[in-house]
């Protein structure tokens, strides 16, 4: 497996959600949990090791980069039941106009939420805060929409429920139930919410809704704070 350089998160490493989606699709299950152990290297051959119900990804030196496992049916149902409630496109667009990442972004070239990415290159999802503390943003599905694309869309919007100036976070673990893919060009809405914090860890939820309001995917993630640059 190779993660192409354009799918970056922090400079020089893979976007956590997109990487998790690449690993998750190797299992072929609807609901998978992926744990990132190292910053995923870009444009580098990675070795895939398969076991019953699990996949591990190693770099060229044999270091564990990521591992994935199928989520039990009961946990998957709880993930969907706990989906972040949707908002309409107008409310999402209004929230996105106040996206904090426009003025202070730890990784401004991020494939998902980086404002430096030109249209047609990154996903340009800009999750701003709603009055109740949730985040929301419109998301137009790209022409090359795929399961890893949806995993990527389910990544950063939850993170921005905890990210703040001089308080950067990176993805550590992501469990997602991808129920359906949007069609290319679909106008979707993605919403995120902070669930809990403990020390350097924050647990967040993110949900993606299609044009008709159908739930396309629900995720729960653990984000880890890192020192500010």
PDB file of C-alpha atoms in Angstrom:
ATOM      1  CA  UNK A   1       0.000   0.000   0.000  1.00  0.00           C
ATOM      2  CA  UNK A   2       1.124   3.557  -0.755  1.00  0.00           C
ATOM      3  CA  UNK A   3      -0.514   6.723   0.597  1.00  0.00           C
ATOM      4  CA  UNK A   4      -0.132   9.349  -2.150  1.00  0.00           C
ATOM      5  CA  UNK A   5       1.401  12.626  -0.992  1.00  0.00           C
ATOM      6  CA  UNK A   6      -1.708  14.692  -1.792  1.00  0.00           C
ATOM      7  CA  UNK A   7      -3.633  12.937   0.989  1.00  0.00           C
ATOM      8  CA  UNK A   8      -1.641  14.583   3.757  1.00  0.00           C
ATOM      9  CA  UNK A   9      -2.729  15.833   7.156  1.00  0.00           C
ATOM     10  CA  UNK A  10       0.208  17.331   9.033  1.00  0.00           C
ATOM     11  CA  UNK A  11       3.060  18.218   6.701  1.00  0.00           C
ATOM     12  CA  UNK A  12       4.828  15.058   5.566  1.00  0.00           C
ATOM     13  CA  UNK A  13       2.329  12.515   6.930  1.00  0.00           C
ATOM     14  CA  UNK A  14      -0.963  11.046   5.820  1.00  0.00           C
ATOM     15  CA  UNK A  15      -4.317  12.490   6.795  1.00  0.00           C
ATOM     16  CA  UNK A  16      -5.538  10.329   9.656  1.00  0.00           C
ATOM     17  CA  UNK A  17      -9.052   9.798   8.354  1.00  0.00           C
ATOM     18  CA  UNK A  18      -8.019   9.029   4.792  1.00  0.00           C
ATOM     19  CA  UNK A  19      -5.310   6.634   5.997  1.00  0.00           C
ATOM     20  CA  UNK A  20      -7.771   4.936   8.334  1.00  0.00           C
ATOM     21  CA  UNK A  21     -10.209   4.521   5.450  1.00  0.00           C
ATOM     22  CA  UNK A  22      -7.555   2.906   3.265  1.00  0.00           C
ATOM     23  CA  UNK A  23      -6.743   0.408   6.002  1.00  0.00           C
ATOM     24  CA  UNK A  24     -10.389  -0.184   6.919  1.00  0.00           C
ATOM     25  CA  UNK A  25     -11.445  -1.089   3.393  1.00  0.00           C
ATOM     26  CA  UNK A  26      -8.984  -3.986   3.455  1.00  0.00           C
ATOM     27  CA  UNK A  27     -11.330  -5.662   5.943  1.00  0.00           C
ATOM     28  CA  UNK A  28     -14.378  -5.112   3.769  1.00  0.00           C
ATOM     29  CA  UNK A  29     -16.701  -4.572   6.739  1.00  0.00           C
ATOM     30  CA  UNK A  30     -19.167  -1.729   7.231  1.00  0.00           C
ATOM     31  CA  UNK A  31     -17.856  -0.749  10.669  1.00  0.00           C
ATOM     32  CA  UNK A  32     -14.155  -0.790  11.506  1.00  0.00           C
ATOM     33  CA  UNK A  33     -11.921   0.776  14.156  1.00  0.00           C
ATOM     34  CA  UNK A  34      -8.446   1.948  13.129  1.00  0.00           C
ATOM     35  CA  UNK A  35      -5.664   2.939  15.513  1.00  0.00           C
ATOM     36  CA  UNK A  36      -2.756   5.019  14.233  1.00  0.00           C
ATOM     37  CA  UNK A  37       0.528   4.131  15.929  1.00  0.00           C
ATOM     38  CA  UNK A  38       2.882   6.375  13.922  1.00  0.00           C
ATOM     39  CA  UNK A  39       2.460   9.329  11.545  1.00  0.00           C
ATOM     40  CA  UNK A  40       1.579   7.572   8.255  1.00  0.00           C
ATOM     41  CA  UNK A  41       4.414   8.075   5.749  1.00  0.00           C
ATOM     42  CA  UNK A  42       3.561   9.391   2.287  1.00  0.00           C
ATOM     43  CA  UNK A  43       4.619   7.997  -1.100  1.00  0.00           C
ATOM     44  CA  UNK A  44       6.257   5.096   0.716  1.00  0.00           C
ATOM     45  CA  UNK A  45       5.549   1.370   0.222  1.00  0.00           C
ATOM     46  CA  UNK A  46       3.844  -0.032   3.318  1.00  0.00           C
ATOM     47  CA  UNK A  47       3.392  -3.705   4.157  1.00  0.00           C
ATOM     48  CA  UNK A  48      -0.045  -5.121   4.928  1.00  0.00           C
ATOM     49  CA  UNK A  49      -0.348  -8.046   7.344  1.00  0.00           C
ATOM     50  CA  UNK A  50      -3.737  -9.750   7.623  1.00  0.00           C
ATOM     51  CA  UNK A  51      -5.152 -11.789  10.497  1.00  0.00           C
ATOM     52  CA  UNK A  52      -8.648 -13.011  11.278  1.00  0.00           C
ATOM     53  CA  UNK A  53     -10.749  -9.870  11.596  1.00  0.00           C
ATOM     54  CA  UNK A  54      -7.718  -7.568  11.738  1.00  0.00           C
ATOM     55  CA  UNK A  55      -5.186  -5.791   9.512  1.00  0.00           C
ATOM     56  CA  UNK A  56      -1.835  -4.229  10.401  1.00  0.00           C
ATOM     57  CA  UNK A  57       0.222  -1.765   8.370  1.00  0.00           C
ATOM     58  CA  UNK A  58       4.020  -1.609   8.708  1.00  0.00           C
ATOM     59  CA  UNK A  59       6.635   0.752   7.312  1.00  0.00           C
ATOM     60  CA  UNK A  60       9.844  -0.338   5.576  1.00  0.00           C
ATOM     61  CA  UNK A  61      11.687  -0.611   8.887  1.00  0.00           C
ATOM     62  CA  UNK A  62       9.056  -2.959  10.290  1.00  0.00           C
ATOM     63  CA  UNK A  63       7.463  -0.378  12.609  1.00  0.00           C
ATOM     64  CA  UNK A  64       3.710  -0.626  13.141  1.00  0.00           C
ATOM     65  CA  UNK A  65       1.986   2.358  11.487  1.00  0.00           C
ATOM     66  CA  UNK A  66      -1.679   1.422  11.901  1.00  0.00           C
ATOM     67  CA  UNK A  67      -3.928  -1.464  12.846  1.00  0.00           C
ATOM     68  CA  UNK A  68      -7.595  -2.099  12.184  1.00  0.00           C
ATOM     69  CA  UNK A  69     -10.230  -4.457  13.545  1.00  0.00           C
ATOM     70  CA  UNK A  70     -13.890  -5.116  12.797  1.00  0.00           C
ATOM     71  CA  UNK A  71     -16.271  -3.493  15.277  1.00  0.00           C
ATOM     72  CA  UNK A  72     -18.800  -5.887  16.860  1.00  0.00           C
ATOM     73  CA  UNK A  73     -22.399  -5.459  15.709  1.00  0.00           C
ATOM     74  CA  UNK A  74     -23.574  -4.096  19.062  1.00  0.00           C
ATOM     75  CA  UNK A  75     -20.883  -1.419  19.154  1.00  0.00           C
ATOM     76  CA  UNK A  76     -21.645  -0.527  15.554  1.00  0.00           C
ATOM     77  CA  UNK A  77     -25.318  -0.043  16.378  1.00  0.00           C
ATOM     78  CA  UNK A  78     -24.370   2.189  19.320  1.00  0.00           C
ATOM     79  CA  UNK A  79     -22.138   4.251  17.042  1.00  0.00           C
ATOM     80  CA  UNK A  80     -25.017   4.911  14.656  1.00  0.00           C
ATOM     81  CA  UNK A  81     -27.478   5.517  17.496  1.00  0.00           C
ATOM     82  CA  UNK A  82     -25.098   8.149  18.859  1.00  0.00           C
ATOM     83  CA  UNK A  83     -24.789  10.011  15.560  1.00  0.00           C
ATOM     84  CA  UNK A  84     -24.411  13.774  15.908  1.00  0.00           C
ATOM     85  CA  UNK A  85     -27.781  15.363  15.041  1.00  0.00           C
ATOM     86  CA  UNK A  86     -27.837  17.050  11.618  1.00  0.00           C
ATOM     87  CA  UNK A  87     -28.323  20.673  10.670  1.00  0.00           C
ATOM     88  CA  UNK A  88     -29.513  22.053   7.359  1.00  0.00           C
ATOM     89  CA  UNK A  89     -27.205  23.346   4.662  1.00  0.00           C
ATOM     90  CA  UNK A  90     -27.865  26.989   5.506  1.00  0.00           C
ATOM     91  CA  UNK A  91     -26.826  26.542   9.147  1.00  0.00           C
ATOM     92  CA  UNK A  92     -23.780  24.524   8.091  1.00  0.00           C
ATOM     93  CA  UNK A  93     -22.693  27.204   5.624  1.00  0.00           C
ATOM     94  CA  UNK A  94     -23.090  29.919   8.256  1.00  0.00           C
ATOM     95  CA  UNK A  95     -20.952  27.937  10.710  1.00  0.00           C
ATOM     96  CA  UNK A  96     -18.284  27.352   8.060  1.00  0.00           C
ATOM     97  CA  UNK A  97     -17.913  31.080   7.444  1.00  0.00           C
ATOM     98  CA  UNK A  98     -16.658  31.388  11.039  1.00  0.00           C
ATOM     99  CA  UNK A  99     -14.201  28.475  10.723  1.00  0.00           C
ATOM    100  CA  UNK A 100     -11.357  29.119  13.181  1.00  0.00           C
ATOM    101  CA  UNK A 101      -8.895  27.455  10.820  1.00  0.00           C
ATOM    102  CA  UNK A 102      -9.057  30.409   8.454  1.00  0.00           C
ATOM    103  CA  UNK A 103      -6.992  32.443  10.909  1.00  0.00           C
ATOM    104  CA  UNK A 104      -5.201  29.828  13.038  1.00  0.00           C
ATOM    105  CA  UNK A 105      -4.670  26.316  11.622  1.00  0.00           C
ATOM    106  CA  UNK A 106      -2.022  23.854  12.879  1.00  0.00           C
ATOM    107  CA  UNK A 107      -1.885  22.103   9.476  1.00  0.00           C
ATOM    108  CA  UNK A 108      -3.175  24.580   6.859  1.00  0.00           C
ATOM    109  CA  UNK A 109      -2.427  22.263   3.917  1.00  0.00           C
ATOM    110  CA  UNK A 110      -4.476  19.350   5.332  1.00  0.00           C
ATOM    111  CA  UNK A 111      -6.282  17.392   2.602  1.00  0.00           C
ATOM    112  CA  UNK A 112      -9.581  17.601   4.494  1.00  0.00           C
ATOM    113  CA  UNK A 113      -9.766  20.950   6.274  1.00  0.00           C
ATOM    114  CA  UNK A 114      -6.771  22.946   5.060  1.00  0.00           C
ATOM    115  CA  UNK A 115      -7.700  26.404   3.742  1.00  0.00           C
ATOM    116  CA  UNK A 116      -4.516  26.456   1.653  1.00  0.00           C
ATOM    117  CA  UNK A 117      -5.740  23.582  -0.525  1.00  0.00           C
ATOM    118  CA  UNK A 118      -7.129  24.833  -3.856  1.00  0.00           C
ATOM    119  CA  UNK A 119     -10.567  23.825  -5.059  1.00  0.00           C
ATOM    120  CA  UNK A 120     -10.510  20.457  -6.750  1.00  0.00           C
ATOM    121  CA  UNK A 121      -7.495  19.307  -4.757  1.00  0.00           C
ATOM    122  CA  UNK A 122      -8.478  19.025  -1.078  1.00  0.00           C
ATOM    123  CA  UNK A 123     -11.942  18.392   0.342  1.00  0.00           C
ATOM    124  CA  UNK A 124     -12.094  21.935   1.753  1.00  0.00           C
ATOM    125  CA  UNK A 125     -14.357  21.046   4.684  1.00  0.00           C
ATOM    126  CA  UNK A 126     -14.325  24.036   7.045  1.00  0.00           C
ATOM    127  CA  UNK A 127     -16.176  23.093  10.250  1.00  0.00           C
ATOM    128  CA  UNK A 128     -17.204  26.116  12.279  1.00  0.00           C
ATOM    129  CA  UNK A 129     -18.878  26.203  15.672  1.00  0.00           C
ATOM    130  CA  UNK A 130     -22.633  26.165  16.112  1.00  0.00           C
ATOM    131  CA  UNK A 131     -24.173  28.022  19.087  1.00  0.00           C
ATOM    132  CA  UNK A 132     -24.453  24.735  21.041  1.00  0.00           C
ATOM    133  CA  UNK A 133     -20.746  23.928  20.613  1.00  0.00           C
ATOM    134  CA  UNK A 134     -21.100  21.385  17.813  1.00  0.00           C
ATOM    135  CA  UNK A 135     -19.260  21.946  14.555  1.00  0.00           C
ATOM    136  CA  UNK A 136     -20.830  21.909  11.099  1.00  0.00           C
ATOM    137  CA  UNK A 137     -19.798  22.407   7.494  1.00  0.00           C
ATOM    138  CA  UNK A 138     -21.098  21.791   3.997  1.00  0.00           C
ATOM    139  CA  UNK A 139     -19.239  19.114   2.029  1.00  0.00           C
ATOM    140  CA  UNK A 140     -19.451  18.622  -1.727  1.00  0.00           C
ATOM    141  CA  UNK A 141     -18.510  15.059  -2.626  1.00  0.00           C
ATOM    142  CA  UNK A 142     -15.591  15.045  -5.086  1.00  0.00           C
ATOM    143  CA  UNK A 143     -15.575  13.303  -8.444  1.00  0.00           C
ATOM    144  CA  UNK A 144     -13.347  10.522  -7.088  1.00  0.00           C
ATOM    145  CA  UNK A 145     -15.513   9.859  -4.022  1.00  0.00           C
ATOM    146  CA  UNK A 146     -14.634   6.597  -2.258  1.00  0.00           C
ATOM    147  CA  UNK A 147     -14.835   4.959   1.168  1.00  0.00           C
ATOM    148  CA  UNK A 148     -11.526   6.569   2.242  1.00  0.00           C
ATOM    149  CA  UNK A 149     -12.991   9.927   1.144  1.00  0.00           C
ATOM    150  CA  UNK A 150     -15.901   9.433   3.538  1.00  0.00           C
ATOM    151  CA  UNK A 151     -13.539   8.371   6.329  1.00  0.00           C
ATOM    152  CA  UNK A 152     -11.572  11.566   5.689  1.00  0.00           C
ATOM    153  CA  UNK A 153     -14.756  13.643   5.868  1.00  0.00           C
ATOM    154  CA  UNK A 154     -15.555  11.952   9.203  1.00  0.00           C
ATOM    155  CA  UNK A 155     -12.144  12.906  10.607  1.00  0.00           C
ATOM    156  CA  UNK A 156     -11.409  16.622  10.961  1.00  0.00           C
ATOM    157  CA  UNK A 157     -14.910  18.031  11.727  1.00  0.00           C
ATOM    158  CA  UNK A 158     -14.933  16.194  15.048  1.00  0.00           C
ATOM    159  CA  UNK A 159     -11.400  17.328  15.795  1.00  0.00           C
ATOM    160  CA  UNK A 160     -12.372  20.969  15.376  1.00  0.00           C
ATOM    161  CA  UNK A 161     -14.749  20.562  18.313  1.00  0.00           C
ATOM    162  CA  UNK A 162     -11.616  20.511  20.532  1.00  0.00           C
ATOM    163  CA  UNK A 163      -8.856  22.188  18.469  1.00  0.00           C
ATOM    164  CA  UNK A 164      -8.184  25.768  19.547  1.00  0.00           C
ATOM    165  CA  UNK A 165      -5.422  28.376  19.027  1.00  0.00           C
ATOM    166  CA  UNK A 166      -2.150  27.039  20.445  1.00  0.00           C
ATOM    167  CA  UNK A 167      -3.907  23.723  21.217  1.00  0.00           C
ATOM    168  CA  UNK A 168      -3.327  21.396  18.240  1.00  0.00           C
ATOM    169  CA  UNK A 169      -4.557  17.794  18.202  1.00  0.00           C
ATOM    170  CA  UNK A 170      -3.942  14.822  15.911  1.00  0.00           C
ATOM    171  CA  UNK A 171      -6.050  11.738  15.300  1.00  0.00           C
ATOM    172  CA  UNK A 172      -5.171   8.665  17.347  1.00  0.00           C
ATOM    173  CA  UNK A 173      -8.091   6.291  16.773  1.00  0.00           C
ATOM    174  CA  UNK A 174     -11.155   6.343  14.538  1.00  0.00           C
ATOM    175  CA  UNK A 175     -14.119   3.961  14.440  1.00  0.00           C
ATOM    176  CA  UNK A 176     -16.540   4.549  11.589  1.00  0.00           C
ATOM    177  CA  UNK A 177     -19.679   2.963  10.201  1.00  0.00           C
ATOM    178  CA  UNK A 178     -19.927   3.962   6.545  1.00  0.00           C
ATOM    179  CA  UNK A 179     -23.483   3.184   5.509  1.00  0.00           C
ATOM    180  CA  UNK A 180     -23.397   4.611   1.974  1.00  0.00           C
ATOM    181  CA  UNK A 181     -21.204   6.740  -0.282  1.00  0.00           C
ATOM    182  CA  UNK A 182     -22.428  10.083  -1.583  1.00  0.00           C
ATOM    183  CA  UNK A 183     -22.557  10.510  -5.321  1.00  0.00           C
ATOM    184  CA  UNK A 184     -19.993  12.792  -6.978  1.00  0.00           C
ATOM    185  CA  UNK A 185     -21.171  16.375  -6.594  1.00  0.00           C
ATOM    186  CA  UNK A 186     -23.670  15.645  -3.818  1.00  0.00           C
ATOM    187  CA  UNK A 187     -24.159  18.543  -1.400  1.00  0.00           C
ATOM    188  CA  UNK A 188     -23.703  16.971   2.031  1.00  0.00           C
ATOM    189  CA  UNK A 189     -23.435  18.246   5.603  1.00  0.00           C
ATOM    190  CA  UNK A 190     -20.935  17.031   8.177  1.00  0.00           C
ATOM    191  CA  UNK A 191     -21.323  17.703  11.905  1.00  0.00           C
ATOM    192  CA  UNK A 192     -19.040  17.061  14.880  1.00  0.00           C
ATOM    193  CA  UNK A 193     -19.257  17.138  18.668  1.00  0.00           C
ATOM    194  CA  UNK A 194     -16.938  16.877  21.644  1.00  0.00           C
ATOM    195  CA  UNK A 195     -17.943  13.981  23.904  1.00  0.00           C
ATOM    196  CA  UNK A 196     -15.295  13.979  26.637  1.00  0.00           C
ATOM    197  CA  UNK A 197     -11.749  14.942  27.558  1.00  0.00           C
ATOM    198  CA  UNK A 198      -9.188  13.300  29.806  1.00  0.00           C
ATOM    199  CA  UNK A 199      -5.662  14.632  30.030  1.00  0.00           C
ATOM    200  CA  UNK A 200      -4.232  14.852  26.518  1.00  0.00           C
ATOM    201  CA  UNK A 201      -7.083  12.816  25.018  1.00  0.00           C
ATOM    202  CA  UNK A 202     -10.373  14.032  23.595  1.00  0.00           C
ATOM    203  CA  UNK A 203     -13.212  11.805  22.366  1.00  0.00           C
ATOM    204  CA  UNK A 204     -15.316  13.279  19.584  1.00  0.00           C
ATOM    205  CA  UNK A 205     -18.125  12.175  17.291  1.00  0.00           C
ATOM    206  CA  UNK A 206     -18.671  13.070  13.641  1.00  0.00           C
ATOM    207  CA  UNK A 207     -21.560  12.299  11.300  1.00  0.00           C
ATOM    208  CA  UNK A 208     -22.064  12.793   7.563  1.00  0.00           C
ATOM    209  CA  UNK A 209     -25.488  13.396   6.028  1.00  0.00           C
ATOM    210  CA  UNK A 210     -26.473  13.245   2.367  1.00  0.00           C
ATOM    211  CA  UNK A 211     -28.560  15.746   0.346  1.00  0.00           C
ATOM    212  CA  UNK A 212     -31.845  14.285   1.581  1.00  0.00           C
ATOM    213  CA  UNK A 213     -30.737  14.131   5.209  1.00  0.00           C
ATOM    214  CA  UNK A 214     -29.912  10.413   5.183  1.00  0.00           C
ATOM    215  CA  UNK A 215     -27.081   9.369   7.497  1.00  0.00           C
ATOM    216  CA  UNK A 216     -24.166   8.268   5.311  1.00  0.00           C
ATOM    217  CA  UNK A 217     -21.619   7.638   8.036  1.00  0.00           C
ATOM    218  CA  UNK A 218     -21.059   7.961  11.775  1.00  0.00           C
ATOM    219  CA  UNK A 219     -17.741   7.962  13.594  1.00  0.00           C
ATOM    220  CA  UNK A 220     -16.198   8.202  17.029  1.00  0.00           C
ATOM    221  CA  UNK A 221     -12.571   9.238  17.413  1.00  0.00           C
ATOM    222  CA  UNK A 222      -9.870   9.774  19.982  1.00  0.00           C
ATOM    223  CA  UNK A 223      -7.676  12.804  19.369  1.00  0.00           C
ATOM    224  CA  UNK A 224      -4.357  13.434  21.109  1.00  0.00           C
ATOM    225  CA  UNK A 225      -3.010  16.889  21.940  1.00  0.00           C
ATOM    226  CA  UNK A 226       0.504  17.678  20.776  1.00  0.00           C
ATOM    227  CA  UNK A 227       2.843  20.577  21.602  1.00  0.00           C
ATOM    228  CA  UNK A 228       2.098  23.761  19.679  1.00  0.00           C
ATOM    229  CA  UNK A 229       4.666  24.550  16.996  1.00  0.00           C
TER     230      UNK A 229
END
